[in-house]
Amino acid sequence: MRATFTQEQQDIGRTVGALADADRGTARSAWSGGWRAPAGDGPLLRDFGLLGVPEPAGGIGSSLIDLLVAVEALGGRLVPSRFPAHAAAVQLLCGDERSGGPLPDEVLDGRRVLTAAVDVPGSSGWADAVPVDPLVRTLVPYAAQADGVVALGPAGVWFADPVRVTERQSLDPSVPLADLTVAAPERPRPAGTGPLRAALVVAAELCGVAQGAIDLAAEQARTRRQFGRVIGSFQGVAFPLAEAATARKAAWDLTLYAAWAVDTGHPDAGVQVHAAKAAAGQAAVFAAERCIQVHGGMGITMEADPHLFLRRAFVLDARCGRGSWHRRRAGELRIRARRAVRG
């Protein structure tokens, strides 16, 4: 695995970041006007839809890391784009290269926007692990704003037909959520590594949220003055931000390594993905909480932006399996591997 980003990956990050910068503030505007597609939604879906798609699925040889770099840039700006949810659904379909063939062109070029339905009500893990599939999926993002749904179940993954869509009150109004009742699959394709790939898309967005919260807190620490000094010079402010930056860096590194492990078929890919998703959720929530703390009394007001990062972190941490479940799952897989080595 490369220790640095390629020039192409750096260009992807800068380009997506520039698109996202033009849409700053759209997360806050959703509080008064509801969700609206940001201006960059179309270009992202159209021009970046092939990122991370394997060649057998219709891709151009782009790695999963290429996609995660783009998603992380969006997360840092809190842009409420459908692109990450669409990308997670596409990755869910790319888990078994031996079956299914290329994905439809309208999916890869963004004309048909998908969303992933992975989580089952009352369960903290993926839908493929439930003994009896209730055919209900919860916390599905942009369900009413998408053109199609990709569902995960014990039988595999499939293009699902929603029988009922029940909108839920989202903690983050810029990310509409819904519960879906889907029809039973007729010809599902094997899930393979699809759930792992989809979870990494969410982990990358969480790492971006963490970085955005840290940047906002650092700006406050550099400009806010108390007792004749900027507050960033006080240990009580600087140390928590250093902890947040360390946790975010560790989560991002783990996410990138997990993506490389999945792409290369490394035997510990599953463990690394579960660990990455758990670490990314924990880092995002921690960074957002520290951001509120650094802003002091203003930080707990609706007029300030820190709560927007905390809301997005909570919503993403619960998607594609809760962070607590991923931590347990990573531990279970590590214990199983050690027992296998001991015989």
Coordinates of N, CA and C in Angstrom, one line a residue, residues 89 92-93 115-121 123 125-138 149-160 180 182-196 198 320:
A89 N -24.4 2.6 -2.3 CA -25.3 1.6 -2.9 C -24.6 0.9 -4.1
L92 N -22.2 -1.5 -2.8 CA -22.9 -2.7 -2.3 C -23.1 -3.7 -3.4
L93 N -23.3 -3.2 -4.6 CA -23.5 -4.1 -5.8 C -22.2 -4.6 -6.3
T115 N -29.9 4.5 -3.5 CA -29.5 4.6 -2.0 C -29.5 3.2 -1.5
A116 N -28.8 3.0 -0.4 CA -28.6 1.6 0.1 C -29.5 1.4 1.3
A117 N -30.1 0.3 1.4 CA -31.0 -0.1 2.5 C -30.3 -1.3 3.2
V118 N -29.6 -1.1 4.3 CA -28.8 -2.1 4.9 C -29.2 -2.5 6.3
D119 N -29.7 -1.5 7.1 CA -30.0 -1.7 8.5 C -31.4 -2.1 8.8
V120 N -31.5 -3.1 9.7 CA -32.8 -3.7 10.1 C -33.3 -3.1 11.4
P121 N -34.5 -2.7 11.6 CA -35.0 -2.1 12.8 C -34.8 -3.1 14.0
S123 N -32.0 -4.0 15.2 CA -30.7 -4.7 15.1 C -29.6 -3.7 14.9
G125 N -26.6 -4.4 13.6 CA -25.7 -4.9 12.5 C -26.4 -4.9 11.2
W126 N -25.7 -5.5 10.2 CA -26.2 -5.6 8.9 C -27.3 -6.5 8.7
A127 N -28.1 -6.3 7.7 CA -29.3 -7.1 7.4 C -29.0 -8.5 7.0
D128 N -27.7 -8.8 6.5 CA -27.4 -10.1 6.0 C -27.2 -11.1 7.2
A129 N -27.2 -10.6 8.4 CA -27.0 -11.5 9.6 C -28.2 -11.9 10.3
V130 N -29.4 -11.3 9.9 CA -30.6 -11.7 10.6 C -31.1 -13.0 10.2
P131 N -31.6 -13.9 11.1 CA -32.0 -15.2 10.8 C -33.2 -15.2 9.8
V132 N -34.2 -14.3 10.0 CA -35.4 -14.2 9.2 C -35.5 -12.8 8.7
D133 N -35.5 -12.6 7.4 CA -35.5 -11.2 6.9 C -36.9 -10.6 7.0
P134 N -37.1 -9.5 7.8 CA -38.4 -8.9 7.9 C -38.8 -8.1 6.7
L135 N -37.8 -7.9 5.8 CA -38.0 -7.1 4.6 C -38.3 -5.6 4.9
V136 N -37.8 -5.2 6.0 CA -38.0 -3.8 6.4 C -36.6 -3.3 6.7
R137 N -36.3 -2.1 6.2 CA -35.0 -1.5 6.4 C -35.2 -0.1 7.0
T138 N -34.3 0.3 7.9 CA -34.5 1.5 8.6 C -33.3 2.5 8.3
V149 N -33.4 1.7 -5.0 CA -32.9 1.2 -3.8 C -32.2 -0.1 -4.0
V150 N -31.0 -0.2 -3.3 CA -30.2 -1.5 -3.3 C -30.3 -2.0 -1.9
A151 N -30.9 -3.2 -1.7 CA -31.1 -3.7 -0.4 C -30.1 -4.9 -0.1
L152 N -29.8 -5.0 1.1 CA -28.9 -6.1 1.6 C -29.8 -7.0 2.5
G153 N -29.6 -8.3 2.3 CA -30.3 -9.3 3.1 C -29.6 -10.6 3.2
P154 N -30.1 -11.6 3.9 CA -29.4 -12.9 4.0 C -29.2 -13.6 2.7
A155 N -30.1 -13.2 1.7 CA -30.0 -13.9 0.4 C -29.0 -13.2 -0.5
G156 N -28.5 -12.0 -0.2 CA -27.6 -11.2 -1.0 C -28.0 -9.8 -1.1
V157 N -27.7 -9.2 -2.3 CA -28.1 -7.8 -2.6 C -28.9 -7.8 -3.8
W158 N -29.8 -6.8 -3.9 CA -30.7 -6.8 -5.1 C -31.3 -5.4 -5.2
F159 N -31.7 -5.0 -6.4 CA -32.5 -3.8 -6.7 C -33.8 -4.0 -6.1
A160 N -34.2 -3.3 -5.0 CA -35.4 -3.6 -4.3 C -36.5 -2.6 -4.8
L180 N -38.1 1.6 5.0 CA -38.7 1.1 3.8 C -39.1 -0.4 4.0
V182 N -39.6 -3.5 1.7 CA -39.2 -3.9 0.3 C -39.8 -5.2 -0.1
A183 N -40.0 -5.5 -1.3 CA -40.5 -6.7 -1.8 C -39.3 -7.8 -1.7
A184 N -39.7 -9.0 -1.6 CA -38.8 -10.1 -1.5 C -38.0 -10.2 -2.8
P185 N -36.7 -10.5 -2.7 CA -35.8 -10.6 -3.9 C -36.2 -11.8 -4.7
E186 N -36.1 -11.7 -6.0 CA -36.3 -12.8 -6.9 C -35.0 -13.4 -7.4
R187 N -34.0 -12.6 -7.8 CA -32.7 -13.1 -8.2 C -31.6 -12.2 -7.6
P188 N -31.4 -12.3 -6.3 CA -30.3 -11.6 -5.6 C -29.0 -12.0 -6.1
R189 N -28.0 -11.1 -6.0 CA -26.6 -11.5 -6.3 C -25.9 -11.6 -5.0
P190 N -24.8 -12.4 -5.0 CA -24.0 -12.6 -3.8 C -23.5 -11.3 -3.3
A191 N -23.6 -11.1 -2.0 CA -23.1 -9.8 -1.4 C -21.6 -9.7 -1.5
G192 N -20.9 -10.8 -1.2 CA -19.4 -10.7 -1.2 C -18.9 -9.6 -0.3
T193 N -18.0 -8.8 -0.8 CA -17.4 -7.7 0.0 C -18.3 -6.4 -0.1
G194 N -19.4 -6.5 -0.7 CA -20.3 -5.3 -0.9 C -20.5 -4.6 0.4
P195 N -21.0 -5.3 1.5 CA -21.2 -4.5 2.7 C -20.0 -3.9 3.3
L196 N -18.8 -4.5 3.1 CA -17.6 -3.9 3.6 C -17.3 -2.6 2.8
A198 N -19.4 -0.7 1.2 CA -20.4 0.4 1.5 C -20.1 1.0 2.9
C320 N -25.2 1.8 8.1 CA -24.4 0.6 7.8 C -23.8 -0.1 9.0

